[in-house]
Amino acid sequence: MSDTNDRPSGIARHLMRFSRTSVAYAHDLVMAAVSFPLSLYLRLGDDMWTYVRPELLQGGTLLFIAVSAVVFSTMGLYRGIWRYASTDDLWAIARAVSVAVVVFVAILFVMTRLQGLPRSTPAINWLLLIFLLGGPRFVYRVFKDRHLGNLLQ
């Protein structure tokens, strides 16, 4: 005989789903916040502190977070759960990151004419953010499945 109290109610399931979505969204925004300064550092090394103006570093990071927040939420990155992450999700991440980087560069161009931004930084940021968003999903799926066999399904 099964007890109906073992399963969460419809509202509880909705709240659990909402909290999972919120955690995933927060994770992605933190990764976006990390990716911009890290891409500058990967491009410039220790010269970053003398080459890049603080306004670009702080303002660019905030702008990239804002652009990423809008793009990630509108492009449907949070429809599924990480346990079932697949190559389709990786393509969705690549599309969303591509749009976010292009929009960010366009806005920054209008605002500053990209003054002080090394031209390879957006490409580095693109690769880095795809890795930072896709990597944890991959690791989570491997952890939940306990092996790599079902990963590409």
mmCIF file with all atom_site columns, C-alpha atoms in Angstrom:
data_model
loop_
_atom_site.group_PDB
_atom_site.id
_atom_site.type_symbol
_atom_site.label_atom_id
_atom_site.label_alt_id
_atom_site.label_comp_id
_atom_site.label_asym_id
_atom_site.label_entity_id
_atom_site.label_seq_id
_atom_site.pdbx_PDB_ins_code
_atom_site.Cartn_x
_atom_site.Cartn_y
_atom_site.Cartn_z
_atom_site.occupancy
_atom_site.B_iso_or_equiv
_atom_site.pdbx_formal_charge
_atom_site.auth_seq_id
_atom_site.auth_comp_id
_atom_site.auth_asym_id
_atom_site.auth_atom_id
_atom_site.pdbx_PDB_model_num
ATOM 1   C CA . MET A 1 1   ? 0.000  0.000  0.000   1.00 0.00 ? 1   MET A CA 1
ATOM 2   C CA . SER A 1 2   ? 1.478  3.335  -0.943  1.00 0.00 ? 2   SER A CA 1
ATOM 3   C CA . ASP A 1 3   ? 1.235  6.437  1.133   1.00 0.00 ? 3   ASP A CA 1
ATOM 4   C CA . THR A 1 4   ? 0.312  9.603  -0.761  1.00 0.00 ? 4   THR A CA 1
ATOM 5   C CA . ASN A 1 5   ? 2.453  11.609 1.661   1.00 0.00 ? 5   ASN A CA 1
ATOM 6   C CA . ASP A 1 6   ? 5.609  10.073 0.141   1.00 0.00 ? 6   ASP A CA 1
ATOM 7   C CA . ARG A 1 7   ? 5.245  12.178 -2.996  1.00 0.00 ? 7   ARG A CA 1
ATOM 8   C CA . PRO A 1 8   ? 5.282  15.968 -2.978  1.00 0.00 ? 8   PRO A CA 1
ATOM 9   C CA . SER A 1 9   ? 2.030  17.696 -3.883  1.00 0.00 ? 9   SER A CA 1
ATOM 10  C CA . GLY A 1 10  ? 1.613  19.672 -7.101  1.00 0.00 ? 10  GLY A CA 1
ATOM 11  C CA . ILE A 1 11  ? 2.486  22.958 -5.396  1.00 0.00 ? 11  ILE A CA 1
ATOM 12  C CA . ALA A 1 12  ? 5.526  21.444 -3.681  1.00 0.00 ? 12  ALA A CA 1
ATOM 13  C CA . ARG A 1 13  ? 6.741  20.013 -7.006  1.00 0.00 ? 13  ARG A CA 1
ATOM 14  C CA . HIS A 1 14  ? 6.259  23.413 -8.619  1.00 0.00 ? 14  HIS A CA 1
ATOM 15  C CA . LEU A 1 15  ? 8.243  25.111 -5.840  1.00 0.00 ? 15  LEU A CA 1
ATOM 16  C CA . MET A 1 16  ? 11.021 22.511 -6.115  1.00 0.00 ? 16  MET A CA 1
ATOM 17  C CA . ARG A 1 17  ? 11.150 23.068 -9.874  1.00 0.00 ? 17  ARG A CA 1
ATOM 18  C CA . PHE A 1 18  ? 11.159 26.836 -9.345  1.00 0.00 ? 18  PHE A CA 1
ATOM 19  C CA . SER A 1 19  ? 14.004 26.597 -6.849  1.00 0.00 ? 19  SER A CA 1
ATOM 20  C CA . ARG A 1 20  ? 16.028 24.353 -9.180  1.00 0.00 ? 20  ARG A CA 1
ATOM 21  C CA . THR A 1 21  ? 15.474 26.812 -11.999 1.00 0.00 ? 21  THR A CA 1
ATOM 22  C CA . SER A 1 22  ? 16.470 29.700 -9.751  1.00 0.00 ? 22  SER A CA 1
ATOM 23  C CA . VAL A 1 23  ? 19.641 27.928 -8.668  1.00 0.00 ? 23  VAL A CA 1
ATOM 24  C CA . ALA A 1 24  ? 20.561 27.150 -12.284 1.00 0.00 ? 24  ALA A CA 1
ATOM 25  C CA . TYR A 1 25  ? 19.857 30.743 -13.318 1.00 0.00 ? 25  TYR A CA 1
ATOM 26  C CA . ALA A 1 26  ? 21.902 32.124 -10.426 1.00 0.00 ? 26  ALA A CA 1
ATOM 27  C CA . HIS A 1 27  ? 24.740 29.733 -11.294 1.00 0.00 ? 27  HIS A CA 1
ATOM 28  C CA . ASP A 1 28  ? 24.751 30.904 -14.896 1.00 0.00 ? 28  ASP A CA 1
ATOM 29  C CA . LEU A 1 29  ? 24.808 34.572 -13.897 1.00 0.00 ? 29  LEU A CA 1
ATOM 30  C CA . VAL A 1 30  ? 27.698 33.971 -11.498 1.00 0.00 ? 30  VAL A CA 1
ATOM 31  C CA . MET A 1 31  ? 29.566 32.218 -14.299 1.00 0.00 ? 31  MET A CA 1
ATOM 32  C CA . ALA A 1 32  ? 28.855 35.190 -16.594 1.00 0.00 ? 32  ALA A CA 1
ATOM 33  C CA . ALA A 1 33  ? 30.216 37.512 -13.902 1.00 0.00 ? 33  ALA A CA 1
ATOM 34  C CA . VAL A 1 34  ? 33.358 35.403 -13.623 1.00 0.00 ? 34  VAL A CA 1
ATOM 35  C CA . SER A 1 35  ? 33.855 34.946 -17.359 1.00 0.00 ? 35  SER A CA 1
ATOM 36  C CA . PHE A 1 36  ? 34.342 38.585 -18.387 1.00 0.00 ? 36  PHE A CA 1
ATOM 37  C CA . PRO A 1 37  ? 37.181 39.501 -15.990 1.00 0.00 ? 37  PRO A CA 1
ATOM 38  C CA . LEU A 1 38  ? 38.706 36.046 -16.414 1.00 0.00 ? 38  LEU A CA 1
ATOM 39  C CA . SER A 1 39  ? 38.721 36.405 -20.203 1.00 0.00 ? 39  SER A CA 1
ATOM 40  C CA . LEU A 1 40  ? 40.478 39.763 -19.822 1.00 0.00 ? 40  LEU A CA 1
ATOM 41  C CA . TYR A 1 41  ? 43.018 38.134 -17.529 1.00 0.00 ? 41  TYR A CA 1
ATOM 42  C CA . LEU A 1 42  ? 43.557 35.221 -19.911 1.00 0.00 ? 42  LEU A CA 1
ATOM 43  C CA . ARG A 1 43  ? 44.168 37.695 -22.738 1.00 0.00 ? 43  ARG A CA 1
ATOM 44  C CA . LEU A 1 44  ? 46.389 40.171 -20.870 1.00 0.00 ? 44  LEU A CA 1
ATOM 45  C CA . GLY A 1 45  ? 47.839 38.233 -17.948 1.00 0.00 ? 45  GLY A CA 1
ATOM 46  C CA . ASP A 1 46  ? 49.225 40.360 -15.140 1.00 0.00 ? 46  ASP A CA 1
ATOM 47  C CA . ASP A 1 47  ? 49.226 43.388 -17.474 1.00 0.00 ? 47  ASP A CA 1
ATOM 48  C CA . MET A 1 48  ? 45.445 43.472 -17.070 1.00 0.00 ? 48  MET A CA 1
ATOM 49  C CA . TRP A 1 49  ? 45.738 45.638 -13.969 1.00 0.00 ? 49  TRP A CA 1
ATOM 50  C CA . THR A 1 50  ? 47.701 48.314 -15.837 1.00 0.00 ? 50  THR A CA 1
ATOM 51  C CA . TYR A 1 51  ? 46.084 48.025 -19.284 1.00 0.00 ? 51  TYR A CA 1
ATOM 52  C CA . VAL A 1 52  ? 42.373 47.848 -18.447 1.00 0.00 ? 52  VAL A CA 1
ATOM 53  C CA . ARG A 1 53  ? 40.638 50.814 -16.852 1.00 0.00 ? 53  ARG A CA 1
ATOM 54  C CA . PRO A 1 54  ? 38.618 49.998 -13.726 1.00 0.00 ? 54  PRO A CA 1
ATOM 55  C CA . GLU A 1 55  ? 35.501 51.454 -15.386 1.00 0.00 ? 55  GLU A CA 1
ATOM 56  C CA . LEU A 1 56  ? 35.741 48.885 -18.172 1.00 0.00 ? 56  LEU A CA 1
ATOM 57  C CA . LEU A 1 57  ? 36.359 46.025 -15.768 1.00 0.00 ? 57  LEU A CA 1
ATOM 58  C CA . GLN A 1 58  ? 33.532 46.900 -13.378 1.00 0.00 ? 58  GLN A CA 1
ATOM 59  C CA . GLY A 1 59  ? 31.089 48.398 -15.877 1.00 0.00 ? 59  GLY A CA 1
ATOM 60  C CA . GLY A 1 60  ? 31.793 45.729 -18.476 1.00 0.00 ? 60  GLY A CA 1
ATOM 61  C CA . THR A 1 61  ? 31.213 42.978 -15.947 1.00 0.00 ? 61  THR A CA 1
ATOM 62  C CA . LEU A 1 62  ? 27.921 44.495 -14.796 1.00 0.00 ? 62  LEU A CA 1
ATOM 63  C CA . LEU A 1 63  ? 26.815 45.046 -18.393 1.00 0.00 ? 63  LEU A CA 1
ATOM 64  C CA . PHE A 1 64  ? 27.718 41.472 -19.332 1.00 0.00 ? 64  PHE A CA 1
ATOM 65  C CA . ILE A 1 65  ? 25.748 40.128 -16.360 1.00 0.00 ? 65  ILE A CA 1
ATOM 66  C CA . ALA A 1 66  ? 22.705 42.212 -17.358 1.00 0.00 ? 66  ALA A CA 1
ATOM 67  C CA . VAL A 1 67  ? 22.879 41.148 -21.008 1.00 0.00 ? 67  VAL A CA 1
ATOM 68  C CA . SER A 1 68  ? 23.387 37.506 -20.008 1.00 0.00 ? 68  SER A CA 1
ATOM 69  C CA . ALA A 1 69  ? 20.444 37.645 -17.592 1.00 0.00 ? 69  ALA A CA 1
ATOM 70  C CA . VAL A 1 70  ? 18.098 38.815 -20.322 1.00 0.00 ? 70  VAL A CA 1
ATOM 71  C CA . VAL A 1 71  ? 19.447 36.528 -23.043 1.00 0.00 ? 71  VAL A CA 1
ATOM 72  C CA . PHE A 1 72  ? 19.634 33.377 -20.918 1.00 0.00 ? 72  PHE A CA 1
ATOM 73  C CA . SER A 1 73  ? 16.099 33.748 -19.608 1.00 0.00 ? 73  SER A CA 1
ATOM 74  C CA . THR A 1 74  ? 14.584 34.525 -23.026 1.00 0.00 ? 74  THR A CA 1
ATOM 75  C CA . MET A 1 75  ? 16.393 31.736 -24.882 1.00 0.00 ? 75  MET A CA 1
ATOM 76  C CA . GLY A 1 76  ? 14.929 28.943 -22.766 1.00 0.00 ? 76  GLY A CA 1
ATOM 77  C CA . LEU A 1 77  ? 18.008 27.574 -21.031 1.00 0.00 ? 77  LEU A CA 1
ATOM 78  C CA . TYR A 1 78  ? 15.958 26.577 -17.994 1.00 0.00 ? 78  TYR A CA 1
ATOM 79  C CA . ARG A 1 79  ? 13.245 24.397 -19.485 1.00 0.00 ? 79  ARG A CA 1
ATOM 80  C CA . GLY A 1 80  ? 14.916 21.113 -18.533 1.00 0.00 ? 80  GLY A CA 1
ATOM 81  C CA . ILE A 1 81  ? 16.770 19.914 -15.506 1.00 0.00 ? 81  ILE A CA 1
ATOM 82  C CA . TRP A 1 82  ? 20.476 19.313 -15.356 1.00 0.00 ? 82  TRP A CA 1
ATOM 83  C CA . ARG A 1 83  ? 20.088 15.595 -14.692 1.00 0.00 ? 83  ARG A CA 1
ATOM 84  C CA . TYR A 1 84  ? 18.885 15.180 -18.264 1.00 0.00 ? 84  TYR A CA 1
ATOM 85  C CA . ALA A 1 85  ? 21.355 17.596 -19.840 1.00 0.00 ? 85  ALA A CA 1
ATOM 86  C CA . SER A 1 86  ? 22.286 16.496 -23.349 1.00 0.00 ? 86  SER A CA 1
ATOM 87  C CA . THR A 1 87  ? 23.989 17.694 -26.484 1.00 0.00 ? 87  THR A CA 1
ATOM 88  C CA . ASP A 1 88  ? 20.809 19.650 -27.314 1.00 0.00 ? 88  ASP A CA 1
ATOM 89  C CA . ASP A 1 89  ? 21.345 21.610 -24.105 1.00 0.00 ? 89  ASP A CA 1
ATOM 90  C CA . LEU A 1 90  ? 24.957 22.249 -25.084 1.00 0.00 ? 90  LEU A CA 1
ATOM 91  C CA . TRP A 1 91  ? 23.767 23.665 -28.424 1.00 0.00 ? 91  TRP A CA 1
ATOM 92  C CA . ALA A 1 92  ? 21.263 25.853 -26.581 1.00 0.00 ? 92  ALA A CA 1
ATOM 93  C CA . ILE A 1 93  ? 24.067 27.096 -24.327 1.00 0.00 ? 93  ILE A CA 1
ATOM 94  C CA . ALA A 1 94  ? 26.275 27.830 -27.346 1.00 0.00 ? 94  ALA A CA 1
ATOM 95  C CA . ARG A 1 95  ? 23.456 29.777 -29.021 1.00 0.00 ? 95  ARG A CA 1
ATOM 96  C CA . ALA A 1 96  ? 22.615 31.746 -25.879 1.00 0.00 ? 96  ALA A CA 1
ATOM 97  C CA . VAL A 1 97  ? 26.261 32.571 -25.166 1.00 0.00 ? 97  VAL A CA 1
ATOM 98  C CA . SER A 1 98  ? 26.771 33.620 -28.793 1.00 0.00 ? 98  SER A CA 1
ATOM 99  C CA . VAL A 1 99  ? 23.816 35.998 -28.641 1.00 0.00 ? 99  VAL A CA 1
ATOM 100 C CA . ALA A 1 100 ? 24.919 37.348 -25.251 1.00 0.00 ? 100 ALA A CA 1
ATOM 101 C CA . VAL A 1 101 ? 28.468 38.059 -26.450 1.00 0.00 ? 101 VAL A CA 1
ATOM 102 C CA . VAL A 1 102 ? 27.299 39.690 -29.706 1.00 0.00 ? 102 VAL A CA 1
ATOM 103 C CA . VAL A 1 103 ? 24.763 41.893 -27.903 1.00 0.00 ? 103 VAL A CA 1
ATOM 104 C CA . PHE A 1 104 ? 27.337 42.784 -25.238 1.00 0.00 ? 104 PHE A CA 1
ATOM 105 C CA . VAL A 1 105 ? 29.945 43.784 -27.832 1.00 0.00 ? 105 VAL A CA 1
ATOM 106 C CA . ALA A 1 106 ? 27.360 45.810 -29.769 1.00 0.00 ? 106 ALA A CA 1
ATOM 107 C CA . ILE A 1 107 ? 26.266 47.727 -26.664 1.00 0.00 ? 107 ILE A CA 1
ATOM 108 C CA . LEU A 1 108 ? 29.852 48.256 -25.548 1.00 0.00 ? 108 LEU A CA 1
ATOM 109 C CA . PHE A 1 109 ? 30.731 49.493 -29.036 1.00 0.00 ? 109 PHE A CA 1
ATOM 110 C CA . VAL A 1 110 ? 27.946 52.068 -28.911 1.00 0.00 ? 110 VAL A CA 1
ATOM 111 C CA . MET A 1 111 ? 28.961 53.157 -25.421 1.00 0.00 ? 111 MET A CA 1
ATOM 112 C CA . THR A 1 112 ? 32.777 53.183 -25.651 1.00 0.00 ? 112 THR A CA 1
ATOM 113 C CA . ARG A 1 113 ? 33.717 52.293 -29.245 1.00 0.00 ? 113 ARG A CA 1
ATOM 114 C CA . LEU A 1 114 ? 35.383 49.257 -27.582 1.00 0.00 ? 114 LEU A CA 1
ATOM 115 C CA . GLN A 1 115 ? 38.145 51.493 -26.300 1.00 0.00 ? 115 GLN A CA 1
ATOM 116 C CA . GLY A 1 116 ? 40.480 49.552 -24.044 1.00 0.00 ? 116 GLY A CA 1
ATOM 117 C CA . LEU A 1 117 ? 38.923 46.172 -24.826 1.00 0.00 ? 117 LEU A CA 1
ATOM 118 C CA . PRO A 1 118 ? 41.351 43.767 -26.505 1.00 0.00 ? 118 PRO A CA 1
ATOM 119 C CA . ARG A 1 119 ? 39.713 42.480 -29.684 1.00 0.00 ? 119 ARG A CA 1
ATOM 120 C CA . SER A 1 120 ? 40.262 38.811 -28.829 1.00 0.00 ? 120 SER A CA 1
ATOM 121 C CA . THR A 1 121 ? 38.514 39.117 -25.456 1.00 0.00 ? 121 THR A CA 1
ATOM 122 C CA . PRO A 1 122 ? 34.974 38.445 -26.782 1.00 0.00 ? 122 PRO A CA 1
ATOM 123 C CA . ALA A 1 123 ? 36.154 35.222 -28.460 1.00 0.00 ? 123 ALA A CA 1
ATOM 124 C CA . ILE A 1 124 ? 37.917 34.119 -25.278 1.00 0.00 ? 124 ILE A CA 1
ATOM 125 C CA . ASN A 1 125 ? 34.832 35.046 -23.259 1.00 0.00 ? 125 ASN A CA 1
ATOM 126 C CA . TRP A 1 126 ? 32.618 33.048 -25.621 1.00 0.00 ? 126 TRP A CA 1
ATOM 127 C CA . LEU A 1 127 ? 34.683 29.867 -25.261 1.00 0.00 ? 127 LEU A CA 1
ATOM 128 C CA . LEU A 1 128 ? 35.143 30.329 -21.545 1.00 0.00 ? 128 LEU A CA 1
ATOM 129 C CA . LEU A 1 129 ? 31.460 30.911 -20.819 1.00 0.00 ? 129 LEU A CA 1
ATOM 130 C CA . ILE A 1 130 ? 30.394 27.873 -22.847 1.00 0.00 ? 130 ILE A CA 1
ATOM 131 C CA . PHE A 1 131 ? 32.808 25.821 -20.766 1.00 0.00 ? 131 PHE A CA 1
ATOM 132 C CA . LEU A 1 132 ? 31.644 27.412 -17.495 1.00 0.00 ? 132 LEU A CA 1
ATOM 133 C CA . LEU A 1 133 ? 27.975 26.766 -18.287 1.00 0.00 ? 133 LEU A CA 1
ATOM 134 C CA . GLY A 1 134 ? 28.291 23.377 -19.960 1.00 0.00 ? 134 GLY A CA 1
ATOM 135 C CA . GLY A 1 135 ? 30.955 21.863 -17.716 1.00 0.00 ? 135 GLY A CA 1
ATOM 136 C CA . PRO A 1 136 ? 28.954 21.822 -14.479 1.00 0.00 ? 136 PRO A CA 1
ATOM 137 C CA . ARG A 1 137 ? 25.916 20.413 -16.307 1.00 0.00 ? 137 ARG A CA 1
ATOM 138 C CA . PHE A 1 138 ? 28.095 17.645 -17.743 1.00 0.00 ? 138 PHE A CA 1
ATOM 139 C CA . VAL A 1 139 ? 29.617 16.863 -14.334 1.00 0.00 ? 139 VAL A CA 1
ATOM 140 C CA . TYR A 1 140 ? 26.176 16.878 -12.690 1.00 0.00 ? 140 TYR A CA 1
ATOM 141 C CA . ARG A 1 141 ? 24.805 14.476 -15.268 1.00 0.00 ? 141 ARG A CA 1
ATOM 142 C CA . VAL A 1 142 ? 27.772 12.113 -14.905 1.00 0.00 ? 142 VAL A CA 1
ATOM 143 C CA . PHE A 1 143 ? 27.384 12.251 -11.134 1.00 0.00 ? 143 PHE A CA 1
ATOM 144 C CA . LYS A 1 144 ? 23.651 11.501 -11.267 1.00 0.00 ? 144 LYS A CA 1
ATOM 145 C CA . ASP A 1 145 ? 24.002 8.740  -13.883 1.00 0.00 ? 145 ASP A CA 1
ATOM 146 C CA . ARG A 1 146 ? 27.097 7.309  -12.181 1.00 0.00 ? 146 ARG A CA 1
ATOM 147 C CA . HIS A 1 147 ? 28.707 6.593  -15.563 1.00 0.00 ? 147 HIS A CA 1
ATOM 148 C CA . LEU A 1 148 ? 29.327 8.041  -19.015 1.00 0.00 ? 148 LEU A CA 1
ATOM 149 C CA . GLY A 1 149 ? 27.355 5.430  -20.999 1.00 0.00 ? 149 GLY A CA 1
ATOM 150 C CA . ASN A 1 150 ? 24.048 7.318  -21.259 1.00 0.00 ? 150 ASN A CA 1
ATOM 151 C CA . LEU A 1 151 ? 25.595 10.750 -21.662 1.00 0.00 ? 151 LEU A CA 1
ATOM 152 C CA . LEU A 1 152 ? 25.144 11.152 -25.410 1.00 0.00 ? 152 LEU A CA 1
ATOM 153 C CA . GLN A 1 153 ? 21.552 9.906  -25.492 1.00 0.00 ? 153 GLN A CA 1
#
